[in-house]
CSV table of C-alpha atoms and ligand atoms in Angstrom, one decimal:
chain,number,residue,atom,x,y,z
A,29,UNK,CA,0.0,0.0,0.0
A,30,UNK,CA,1.2,3.5,-0.8
A,31,UNK,CA,2.1,5.8,2.2
A,32,UNK,CA,-0.5,8.6,2.7
A,33,UNK,CA,0.1,12.1,1.3
A,34,UNK,CA,0.0,14.3,4.3
A,35,UNK,CA,2.3,17.2,3.5
A,36,UNK,CA,2.4,20.1,1.0
A,37,UNK,CA,5.3,22.3,0.1
A,38,UNK,CA,4.5,25.7,-1.4
A,39,UNK,CA,7.5,27.5,-2.9
A,40,UNK,CA,6.9,31.2,-2.8
A,41,UNK,CA,10.4,32.7,-2.7
A,42,UNK,CA,10.7,34.0,-6.2
A,43,UNK,CA,11.0,37.7,-7.0
A,44,UNK,CA,7.9,37.8,-9.3
A,45,UNK,CA,9.6,39.8,-12.0
A,46,UNK,CA,6.7,39.4,-14.4
A,47,UNK,CA,4.6,41.4,-11.9
A,48,UNK,CA,6.7,44.4,-11.3
A,49,UNK,CA,6.4,47.1,-10.0
A,50,UNK,CA,4.1,45.9,-7.3
A,51,UNK,CA,6.3,42.9,-6.5
A,52,UNK,CA,9.1,45.3,-5.5
A,53,UNK,CA,7.4,45.6,-2.2
A,54,UNK,CA,4.6,43.1,-2.1
A,55,UNK,CA,4.9,39.3,-2.4
A,56,UNK,CA,3.1,38.3,-5.5
A,57,UNK,CA,1.5,35.4,-3.6
A,58,UNK,CA,-0.2,38.0,-1.4
A,59,UNK,CA,-1.8,39.9,-4.2
A,60,UNK,CA,-5.6,39.7,-3.7
A,61,UNK,CA,-7.8,37.8,-6.0
A,62,UNK,CA,-11.2,39.4,-5.1
A,63,UNK,CA,-10.6,39.5,-1.3
A,64,UNK,CA,-8.1,36.7,-0.6
A,65,UNK,CA,-4.4,36.6,-1.3
A,66,UNK,CA,-3.5,34.1,-4.1
A,67,UNK,CA,-1.7,31.8,-1.7
A,68,UNK,CA,-4.8,31.4,0.4
A,69,UNK,CA,-6.6,29.7,-2.5
A,70,UNK,CA,-3.6,27.3,-2.7
A,71,UNK,CA,-3.6,26.5,1.0
A,72,UNK,CA,-7.4,25.9,0.9
A,73,UNK,CA,-7.0,23.6,-2.1
A,74,UNK,CA,-4.5,21.5,-0.1
A,75,UNK,CA,-6.8,21.4,2.9
A,76,UNK,CA,-9.7,20.4,0.7
A,77,UNK,CA,-7.6,17.5,-0.6
A,78,UNK,CA,-6.9,16.3,2.9
A,79,UNK,CA,-3.5,17.9,3.5
A,80,UNK,CA,-3.0,19.8,6.7
A,81,UNK,CA,0.7,20.0,7.1
A,82,UNK,CA,2.0,22.8,4.9
A,83,UNK,CA,5.5,24.2,4.5
A,84,UNK,CA,5.8,27.5,2.8
A,85,UNK,CA,9.2,28.4,1.3
A,86,UNK,CA,9.3,32.2,1.7
A,87,UNK,CA,12.0,34.9,1.4
A,88,UNK,CA,13.2,38.2,2.8
A,89,UNK,CA,10.5,40.8,2.4
A,90,UNK,CA,7.6,38.3,2.3
A,91,UNK,CA,6.8,38.0,6.0
A,92,UNK,CA,3.2,39.0,5.3
A,93,UNK,CA,2.7,35.4,4.0
A,94,UNK,CA,3.5,34.0,7.5
A,95,UNK,CA,1.4,36.7,9.2
A,96,UNK,CA,-1.6,35.8,7.0
A,97,UNK,CA,-1.8,32.2,8.3
A,98,UNK,CA,-1.0,33.1,11.9
A,99,UNK,CA,-3.6,33.9,14.6
A,100,UNK,CA,-4.2,37.7,15.0
A,101,UNK,CA,-5.7,37.8,18.5
A,102,UNK,CA,-5.8,41.6,18.7
A,103,UNK,CA,-7.9,41.8,15.5
A,104,UNK,CA,-10.2,39.0,16.6
A,105,UNK,CA,-10.8,40.8,20.0
A,106,UNK,CA,-11.4,44.1,18.1
A,107,UNK,CA,-13.9,42.6,15.7
A,108,UNK,CA,-15.7,40.8,18.6
A,109,UNK,CA,-15.9,44.1,20.5
A,110,UNK,CA,-17.5,45.8,17.5
A,111,UNK,CA,-20.0,43.0,17.1
A,112,UNK,CA,-18.5,41.8,13.8
A,113,UNK,CA,-18.7,38.2,14.8
A,114,UNK,CA,-18.7,36.6,11.3
A,115,UNK,CA,-15.6,38.6,10.5
A,116,UNK,CA,-14.0,37.6,13.8
A,117,UNK,CA,-14.8,33.9,13.0
A,118,UNK,CA,-13.3,34.2,9.6
A,119,UNK,CA,-10.1,35.7,10.8
A,120,UNK,CA,-9.7,33.1,13.5
A,121,UNK,CA,-10.5,30.2,11.1
A,122,UNK,CA,-7.7,31.5,8.8
A,123,UNK,CA,-5.2,31.2,11.6
A,124,UNK,CA,-6.3,27.6,12.2
A,125,UNK,CA,-6.8,26.6,8.5
A,126,UNK,CA,-3.8,24.3,8.5
A,127,UNK,CA,-0.6,23.5,10.3
A,128,UNK,CA,1.5,26.0,8.4
A,129,UNK,CA,5.3,26.3,8.8
A,130,UNK,CA,7.3,29.0,7.0
A,131,UNK,CA,11.0,28.9,6.2
A,132,UNK,CA,13.1,31.2,4.1
A,133,UNK,CA,15.1,30.5,1.1
A,134,UNK,CA,18.0,32.9,1.6
A,135,UNK,CA,18.9,33.1,-2.0
A,136,UNK,CA,16.7,32.5,-5.0
A,137,UNK,CA,18.7,29.6,-6.4
A,138,UNK,CA,15.8,28.1,-8.3
A,139,UNK,CA,12.6,26.1,-7.8
A,140,UNK,CA,14.5,22.9,-7.4
A,141,UNK,CA,16.6,24.4,-4.7
A,142,UNK,CA,13.4,25.8,-2.9
A,143,UNK,CA,11.8,22.3,-3.0
A,144,UNK,CA,15.1,20.8,-1.8
A,145,UNK,CA,14.9,23.0,1.3
A,146,UNK,CA,11.8,21.0,2.4
A,147,UNK,CA,13.8,17.8,2.9
A,148,UNK,CA,14.0,17.8,6.7
A,149,UNK,CA,10.4,18.9,7.1
A,150,UNK,CA,9.0,16.3,4.7
A,151,UNK,CA,11.3,13.4,5.7
A,152,UNK,CA,10.8,10.0,4.0
A,153,UNK,CA,7.2,10.3,2.8
A,154,UNK,CA,5.3,11.4,-0.3
A,155,UNK,CA,4.4,15.0,-0.6
A,156,UNK,CA,2.9,17.6,-3.0
A,157,UNK,CA,4.5,20.7,-4.3
A,158,UNK,CA,2.0,23.5,-5.1
A,159,UNK,CA,3.3,26.7,-6.7
A,160,UNK,CA,2.1,29.7,-4.6
A,161,UNK,CA,0.9,31.7,-7.6
A,162,UNK,CA,-0.7,28.9,-9.6
A,163,UNK,CA,-4.4,28.7,-8.9
A,164,UNK,CA,-6.5,25.6,-9.8
A,165,UNK,CA,-10.2,25.9,-9.8
A,166,UNK,CA,-12.0,23.5,-7.6
A,167,UNK,CA,-14.0,22.1,-10.5
A,168,UNK,CA,-10.7,20.8,-12.1
A,169,UNK,CA,-10.1,18.6,-9.1
A,170,UNK,CA,-6.4,18.4,-10.0
A,171,UNK,CA,-4.8,17.8,-6.7
A,172,UNK,CA,-7.4,15.2,-5.7
A,173,UNK,CA,-7.0,13.4,-9.0
A,174,UNK,CA,-3.2,13.4,-8.6
A,175,UNK,CA,-3.4,11.9,-5.1
A,176,UNK,CA,-5.7,9.2,-6.4
A,177,UNK,CA,-3.3,8.4,-9.2
A,178,UNK,CA,-0.4,8.2,-6.7
A,179,UNK,CA,-2.5,5.9,-4.5
A,180,UNK,CA,-3.1,3.6,-7.5
A,181,UNK,CA,0.4,3.6,-8.9
A,182,UNK,CA,2.7,4.4,-5.9
A,183,UNK,CA,4.7,6.7,-8.0
A,184,UNK,CA,5.4,10.4,-8.6
A,185,UNK,CA,2.8,12.4,-10.6
A,186,UNK,CA,3.2,15.7,-12.3
A,187,UNK,CA,0.3,17.9,-13.5
A,188,UNK,CA,0.0,18.9,-17.2
A,189,UNK,CA,-2.5,21.1,-18.9
A,190,UNK,CA,-3.3,20.8,-22.5
A,191,UNK,CA,-2.3,24.2,-24.1
A,192,UNK,CA,-2.5,25.5,-27.7
A,193,UNK,CA,0.6,24.4,-29.8
A,194,UNK,CA,1.5,28.1,-30.2
A,195,UNK,CA,1.8,28.5,-26.4
A,196,UNK,CA,3.9,25.4,-25.6
A,197,UNK,CA,7.2,27.2,-26.1
A,198,UNK,CA,6.5,29.1,-22.8
A,199,UNK,CA,6.4,25.9,-20.7
A,200,UNK,CA,8.1,22.7,-19.8
A,201,UNK,CA,6.6,20.1,-22.2
A,202,UNK,CA,5.9,16.4,-21.6
A,203,UNK,CA,7.1,13.6,-23.8
A,204,UNK,CA,4.7,10.9,-22.7
A,205,UNK,CA,2.9,7.8,-23.8
A,206,UNK,CA,-0.8,7.0,-23.2
A,207,UNK,CA,-1.8,4.2,-20.8
A,208,UNK,CA,-4.6,1.8,-21.8
A,209,UNK,CA,-7.8,2.4,-20.0
A,210,UNK,CA,-6.7,5.8,-18.5
A,211,UNK,CA,-8.2,9.0,-19.7
A,212,UNK,CA,-6.1,11.4,-17.6
A,213,UNK,CA,-2.9,9.6,-16.8
A,214,UNK,CA,0.1,9.3,-19.1
A,215,UNK,CA,3.5,7.7,-18.5
A,216,UNK,CA,6.2,10.3,-18.6
A,217,UNK,CA,9.1,9.6,-20.9
A,218,UNK,CA,10.8,12.9,-20.5
A,219,UNK,CA,10.5,16.7,-20.1
A,220,UNK,CA,11.6,19.3,-22.6
A,221,UNK,CA,12.0,22.8,-21.4
A,222,UNK,CA,10.3,25.5,-23.5
A,223,UNK,CA,10.5,23.7,-26.9
A,224,UNK,CA,9.7,25.5,-30.2
A,225,UNK,CA,6.2,24.7,-31.2
A,226,UNK,CA,7.2,22.6,-34.3
A,227,UNK,CA,9.6,20.5,-32.2
A,228,UNK,CA,7.4,20.0,-29.1
A,229,UNK,CA,6.7,16.3,-28.4
A,230,UNK,CA,3.1,17.1,-27.2
A,231,UNK,CA,0.8,20.0,-26.2
A,232,UNK,CA,1.1,19.0,-22.5
A,233,UNK,CA,2.5,21.9,-20.4
A,234,UNK,CA,3.9,21.4,-16.9
A,235,UNK,CA,1.7,23.2,-14.4
A,236,UNK,CA,2.3,24.1,-10.7
A,237,UNK,CA,1.3,20.8,-9.0
A,238,UNK,CA,3.6,17.9,-8.4
A,239,UNK,CA,3.3,14.9,-6.2
A,240,UNK,CA,6.7,13.3,-5.4
A,241,UNK,CA,8.0,10.2,-3.7
A,242,UNK,CA,10.9,11.2,-1.4
A,243,UNK,CA,13.5,10.0,-3.9
A,244,UNK,CA,13.1,13.4,-5.6
A,245,UNK,CA,15.3,14.9,-2.8
A,246,UNK,CA,18.3,12.8,-3.8
A,247,UNK,CA,17.9,13.9,-7.4
A,248,UNK,CA,17.6,17.6,-6.4
A,249,UNK,CA,20.7,17.3,-4.2
A,250,UNK,CA,22.6,16.0,-7.3
A,251,UNK,CA,21.2,18.6,-9.7
A,252,UNK,CA,23.6,21.2,-11.0
A,253,UNK,CA,22.5,24.7,-12.0
A,254,UNK,CA,20.7,24.6,-15.4
A,255,UNK,CA,18.7,27.1,-17.4
A,256,UNK,CA,19.1,30.6,-16.1
A,257,UNK,CA,21.8,29.4,-13.7
A,258,UNK,CA,19.1,28.0,-11.4
A,259,UNK,CA,18.6,24.6,-9.9
A,260,UNK,CA,15.7,23.4,-12.0
A,261,UNK,CA,13.0,21.1,-10.6
A,262,UNK,CA,12.5,19.8,-14.2
A,263,UNK,CA,16.1,18.5,-14.3
A,264,UNK,CA,15.6,16.6,-11.1
A,265,UNK,CA,12.3,15.1,-12.4
A,266,UNK,CA,14.1,14.1,-15.6
A,267,UNK,CA,16.7,12.3,-13.5
A,268,UNK,CA,14.0,10.6,-11.5
A,269,UNK,CA,12.3,9.3,-14.7
A,270,UNK,CA,15.6,7.6,-15.5
A,271,UNK,CA,15.0,4.9,-12.8
A,272,UNK,CA,11.4,5.3,-11.5
A,273,UNK,CA,8.0,5.4,-13.2
A,274,UNK,CA,6.7,9.0,-13.2
A,275,UNK,CA,3.2,9.8,-14.4
A,276,UNK,CA,1.5,12.8,-15.9
A,277,UNK,CA,-1.9,13.9,-14.7
A,278,UNK,CA,-3.6,15.8,-17.6
A,279,UNK,CA,-6.4,18.3,-17.4
A,280,UNK,CA,-7.6,21.0,-19.8
A,281,UNK,CA,-9.0,23.9,-17.9
A,282,UNK,CA,-9.5,25.7,-14.6
A,283,UNK,CA,-5.9,27.0,-14.0
A,284,UNK,CA,-4.8,30.6,-13.5
A,285,UNK,CA,-1.2,31.8,-13.4
A,286,UNK,CA,-1.7,34.5,-10.9
A,287,UNK,CA,2.0,35.6,-11.5
A,288,UNK,CA,1.0,36.8,-15.0
A,289,UNK,CA,-0.9,40.0,-15.3
A,290,UNK,CA,-3.6,39.0,-17.8
A,291,UNK,CA,-4.3,35.7,-16.0
A,292,UNK,CA,-4.5,37.6,-12.7
A,293,UNK,CA,-7.2,39.9,-14.1
A,294,UNK,CA,-9.0,36.9,-15.6
A,295,UNK,CA,-8.9,35.1,-12.2
A,296,UNK,CA,-10.2,38.1,-10.4
A,297,UNK,CA,-13.2,38.5,-12.8
A,298,UNK,CA,-14.1,34.8,-13.1
A,299,UNK,CA,-13.9,34.1,-9.3
A,300,UNK,CA,-15.8,37.3,-8.5
A,301,UNK,CA,-18.5,36.3,-11.0
A,302,UNK,CA,-19.0,33.0,-9.1
A,303,UNK,CA,-19.6,34.9,-5.8
A,304,UNK,CA,-23.2,35.4,-4.6
A,305,UNK,CA,-22.3,38.8,-3.1
A,306,UNK,CA,-20.4,40.2,-6.1
A,307,UNK,CA,-21.5,38.1,-9.2
A,308,UNK,CA,-24.8,39.8,-10.0
A,309,UNK,CA,-23.4,43.3,-9.8
A,310,UNK,CA,-20.3,42.4,-11.8
A,311,UNK,CA,-22.4,40.6,-14.5
A,312,UNK,CA,-24.5,43.8,-15.0
A,313,UNK,CA,-21.3,45.9,-15.2
A,314,UNK,CA,-19.7,43.5,-17.7
A,315,UNK,CA,-22.8,43.4,-19.9
A,316,UNK,CA,-22.8,47.2,-20.0
A,317,UNK,CA,-19.0,47.3,-20.6
A,318,UNK,CA,-19.0,45.0,-23.6
A,319,UNK,CA,-21.7,47.1,-25.3
A,320,UNK,CA,-19.3,50.1,-25.4
A,321,UNK,CA,-17.2,51.2,-28.2
A,322,UNK,CA,-13.6,50.3,-27.4
A,323,UNK,CA,-12.2,51.5,-30.7
A,324,UNK,CA,-12.9,55.2,-30.0
A,325,UNK,CA,-11.5,54.8,-26.5
A,326,UNK,CA,-14.7,56.1,-25.1
A,327,UNK,CA,-15.3,53.8,-22.2
B,21,UTP,P1,8.8,31.6,-11.3
B,21,UTP,O1,9.5,31.1,-12.5
B,21,UTP,O2,7.3,32.0,-11.5
B,21,UTP,O3,9.6,32.8,-10.8
B,21,UTP,O4,8.9,30.6,-10.2
B,21,UTP,P2,9.2,34.0,-9.9
B,21,UTP,O5,10.4,34.8,-9.4
B,21,UTP,O6,8.2,33.6,-8.9
B,21,UTP,O7,8.3,34.9,-10.9
B,21,UTP,P3,8.8,35.6,-12.3
B,21,UTP,O8,8.8,34.5,-13.4
B,21,UTP,O9,10.1,36.3,-12.1
B,21,UTP,O10,7.7,36.6,-12.5
B,21,UTP,C1,8.1,29.5,-10.1
B,21,UTP,C2,7.8,29.2,-8.6
B,21,UTP,O11,9.0,28.8,-7.9
B,21,UTP,C3,9.2,29.7,-6.8
B,21,UTP,C4,8.4,31.0,-7.1
B,21,UTP,O12,8.1,31.6,-5.9
B,21,UTP,C5,7.2,30.4,-7.9
B,21,UTP,O13,6.2,29.9,-7.0
B,21,UTP,N1,10.7,29.9,-6.7
B,21,UTP,C6,11.4,30.2,-7.8
B,21,UTP,C7,11.3,29.8,-5.4
B,21,UTP,O14,10.6,29.6,-4.4
B,21,UTP,N2,12.6,30.0,-5.3
B,21,UTP,C8,13.4,30.3,-6.4
B,21,UTP,O15,14.6,30.4,-6.2
B,21,UTP,C9,12.8,30.4,-7.7
């Protein structure tokens, strides 16, 4: 029987250069999508999949991430004193959402290095890696699907989204073979980093969810700096594929890259549309907006 997946690692130590200037002083994982910071959606996704031990890899200047998942007794008492009991409960629940530990990556040496820092905390058990700015909609059920695949195969599983051929050159791309009787699972043969569209082995792009057996730590420890001078997680996965079955979990929709400006705006609009308190008003506004003439600039 496979060991249970109890722990998640959320790397959130990058500089967020695609989201400057705000990321000069605000962690991109703390940018609000509607009224929650992006990383809260990720932690809630982990908890919804049954994971309650979460290690966040943070960095200098990003202490607000740790504050957000800590209790804030003063605020709770203040809200209670004002009779704002629902708000007080919400603030308290956030501090008790999961068992969150935060450590710092002193130098941004790459995603592989950030994950490698989790070795002592994770120990010898399977774990998931969830990128702190990559949001997965609940309806996609990605993490749960990956955990089920791991339980069935007792092997590492990497998430891949089907993207348009023209977009694949922006991602890590899977070289994979289908498995009889499986609609979502493929057997990973290799990973190609950012291939030109005409040479891409598939349209499956690596997304920010990974489930690893603990052997990945040995591979990360052996990984030398690669693309961009960083210790790349994809290089460690490629090494793992050399001696262990690794599977790809494929899905086609429901992901937002909150570290990218356009996707961030899309996430804000789509998630607000789903809310009972904001959806109706926003729908009216959008209907009115699309009726306007953008060409003349008269909006
Ligand atoms: P990105 O490639 O998105 O880098 O990292 P970034 O710095 O966060 O953002 P851009 O591309 O410059 O805008 C992928 C994930 O790996 C984490 C990031 O926080 C992000 O979740 N990461 C990356 C680390 O934790 N440490 C690193 O050294 C590098």
